[in-house]
Amino acid sequence: IEPHHVFPEQTPQPFAGLGPSLQDATRKFQAQYVAEALTAHDWNVMETARHLGVARSYLYTMIRGFGLTRRS
């Protein structure tokens, strides 16, 4: 086990300064995509999950993980 296995945030990034990492960019895209899908389906989780091709329980996990909330 090396330090970067336990503390990944301290691992030197080979492309530092070029923007977010692929993982960060993917997570941001997913959060935006899920939020737009939820809005398009008026926050009907079952319909949104069906549209996204994921299980309803996984969609709830993504909603919590991305910190998404329904706007009034």
mmCIF file of C-alpha atoms in Angstrom:
data_model
loop_
_atom_site.group_PDB
_atom_site.id
_atom_site.type_symbol
_atom_site.label_atom_id
_atom_site.label_comp_id
_atom_site.label_asym_id
_atom_site.label_seq_id
_atom_site.Cartn_x
_atom_site.Cartn_y
_atom_site.Cartn_z
ATOM 1 C CA ILE A 1 0.000 0.000 0.000
ATOM 2 C CA GLU A 2 1.341 3.378 -0.969
ATOM 3 C CA PRO A 3 0.209 6.839 0.199
ATOM 4 C CA HIS A 4 -1.781 7.493 -2.988
ATOM 5 C CA HIS A 5 -3.899 4.395 -2.248
ATOM 6 C CA VAL A 6 -5.003 5.836 1.096
ATOM 7 C CA PHE A 7 -4.892 9.545 0.277
ATOM 8 C CA PRO A 8 -5.856 9.900 -3.407
ATOM 9 C CA GLU A 9 -6.373 13.655 -3.037
ATOM 10 C CA GLN A 10 -2.632 14.013 -2.361
ATOM 11 C CA THR A 11 -1.665 12.137 -5.518
ATOM 12 C CA PRO A 12 0.051 14.458 -7.986
ATOM 13 C CA GLN A 13 -2.171 15.024 -11.001
ATOM 14 C CA PRO A 14 -0.292 14.749 -14.319
ATOM 15 C CA PHE A 15 -2.544 17.350 -15.970
ATOM 16 C CA ALA A 16 -2.950 19.682 -13.021
ATOM 17 C CA GLY A 17 -4.149 23.105 -14.053
ATOM 18 C CA LEU A 18 -5.905 21.834 -17.168
ATOM 19 C CA GLY A 19 -9.336 21.666 -15.567
ATOM 20 C CA PRO A 20 -11.266 19.043 -13.660
ATOM 21 C CA SER A 21 -10.277 15.412 -13.698
ATOM 22 C CA LEU A 22 -12.216 13.018 -15.910
ATOM 23 C CA GLN A 23 -13.937 11.632 -12.819
ATOM 24 C CA ASP A 24 -14.986 15.128 -11.657
ATOM 25 C CA ALA A 25 -16.164 16.112 -15.143
ATOM 26 C CA THR A 26 -18.142 12.865 -15.495
ATOM 27 C CA ARG A 27 -19.783 13.324 -12.097
ATOM 28 C CA LYS A 28 -20.749 16.903 -12.968
ATOM 29 C CA PHE A 29 -22.211 15.758 -16.288
ATOM 30 C CA GLN A 30 -24.159 12.951 -14.615
ATOM 31 C CA ALA A 31 -25.579 15.299 -11.969
ATOM 32 C CA GLN A 32 -26.715 17.768 -14.617
ATOM 33 C CA TYR A 33 -28.144 15.002 -16.842
ATOM 34 C CA VAL A 34 -30.092 13.427 -13.982
ATOM 35 C CA ALA A 35 -31.381 16.827 -12.827
ATOM 36 C CA GLU A 36 -32.597 17.651 -16.342
ATOM 37 C CA ALA A 37 -34.260 14.242 -16.692
ATOM 38 C CA LEU A 38 -36.020 14.665 -13.348
ATOM 39 C CA THR A 39 -37.249 18.111 -14.367
ATOM 40 C CA ALA A 40 -38.460 16.805 -17.739
ATOM 41 C CA HIS A 41 -40.495 14.141 -15.929
ATOM 42 C CA ASP A 42 -41.741 16.562 -13.244
ATOM 43 C CA TRP A 43 -39.682 14.655 -10.663
ATOM 44 C CA ASN A 44 -41.577 11.419 -11.271
ATOM 45 C CA VAL A 45 -38.809 9.083 -10.141
ATOM 46 C CA MET A 46 -40.301 5.958 -11.703
ATOM 47 C CA GLU A 47 -40.624 7.569 -15.150
ATOM 48 C CA THR A 48 -37.202 9.183 -14.885
ATOM 49 C CA ALA A 49 -35.581 5.887 -13.914
ATOM 50 C CA ARG A 50 -37.285 4.163 -16.831
ATOM 51 C CA HIS A 51 -36.101 6.917 -19.199
ATOM 52 C CA LEU A 52 -32.520 6.689 -17.901
ATOM 53 C CA GLY A 53 -32.525 2.893 -17.936
ATOM 54 C CA VAL A 54 -31.640 2.541 -14.260
ATOM 55 C CA ALA A 55 -33.352 1.038 -11.233
ATOM 56 C CA ARG A 56 -35.536 3.392 -9.209
ATOM 57 C CA SER A 57 -33.467 2.636 -6.106
ATOM 58 C CA TYR A 58 -30.281 3.607 -7.950
ATOM 59 C CA LEU A 59 -31.871 6.860 -9.096
ATOM 60 C CA TYR A 60 -32.678 7.667 -5.467
ATOM 61 C CA THR A 61 -29.038 6.935 -4.617
ATOM 62 C CA MET A 62 -27.887 9.324 -7.352
ATOM 63 C CA ILE A 63 -30.320 12.031 -6.204
ATOM 64 C CA ARG A 64 -28.920 11.830 -2.669
ATOM 65 C CA GLY A 65 -25.318 11.488 -3.848
ATOM 66 C CA PHE A 66 -25.538 14.525 -6.128
ATOM 67 C CA GLY A 67 -27.484 16.499 -3.513
ATOM 68 C CA LEU A 68 -30.315 17.191 -5.956
ATOM 69 C CA THR A 69 -33.451 18.854 -4.673
ATOM 70 C CA ARG A 70 -36.713 19.736 -6.340
ATOM 71 C CA ARG A 71 -37.078 23.435 -6.944
ATOM 72 C CA SER A 72 -40.468 25.029 -6.404
#
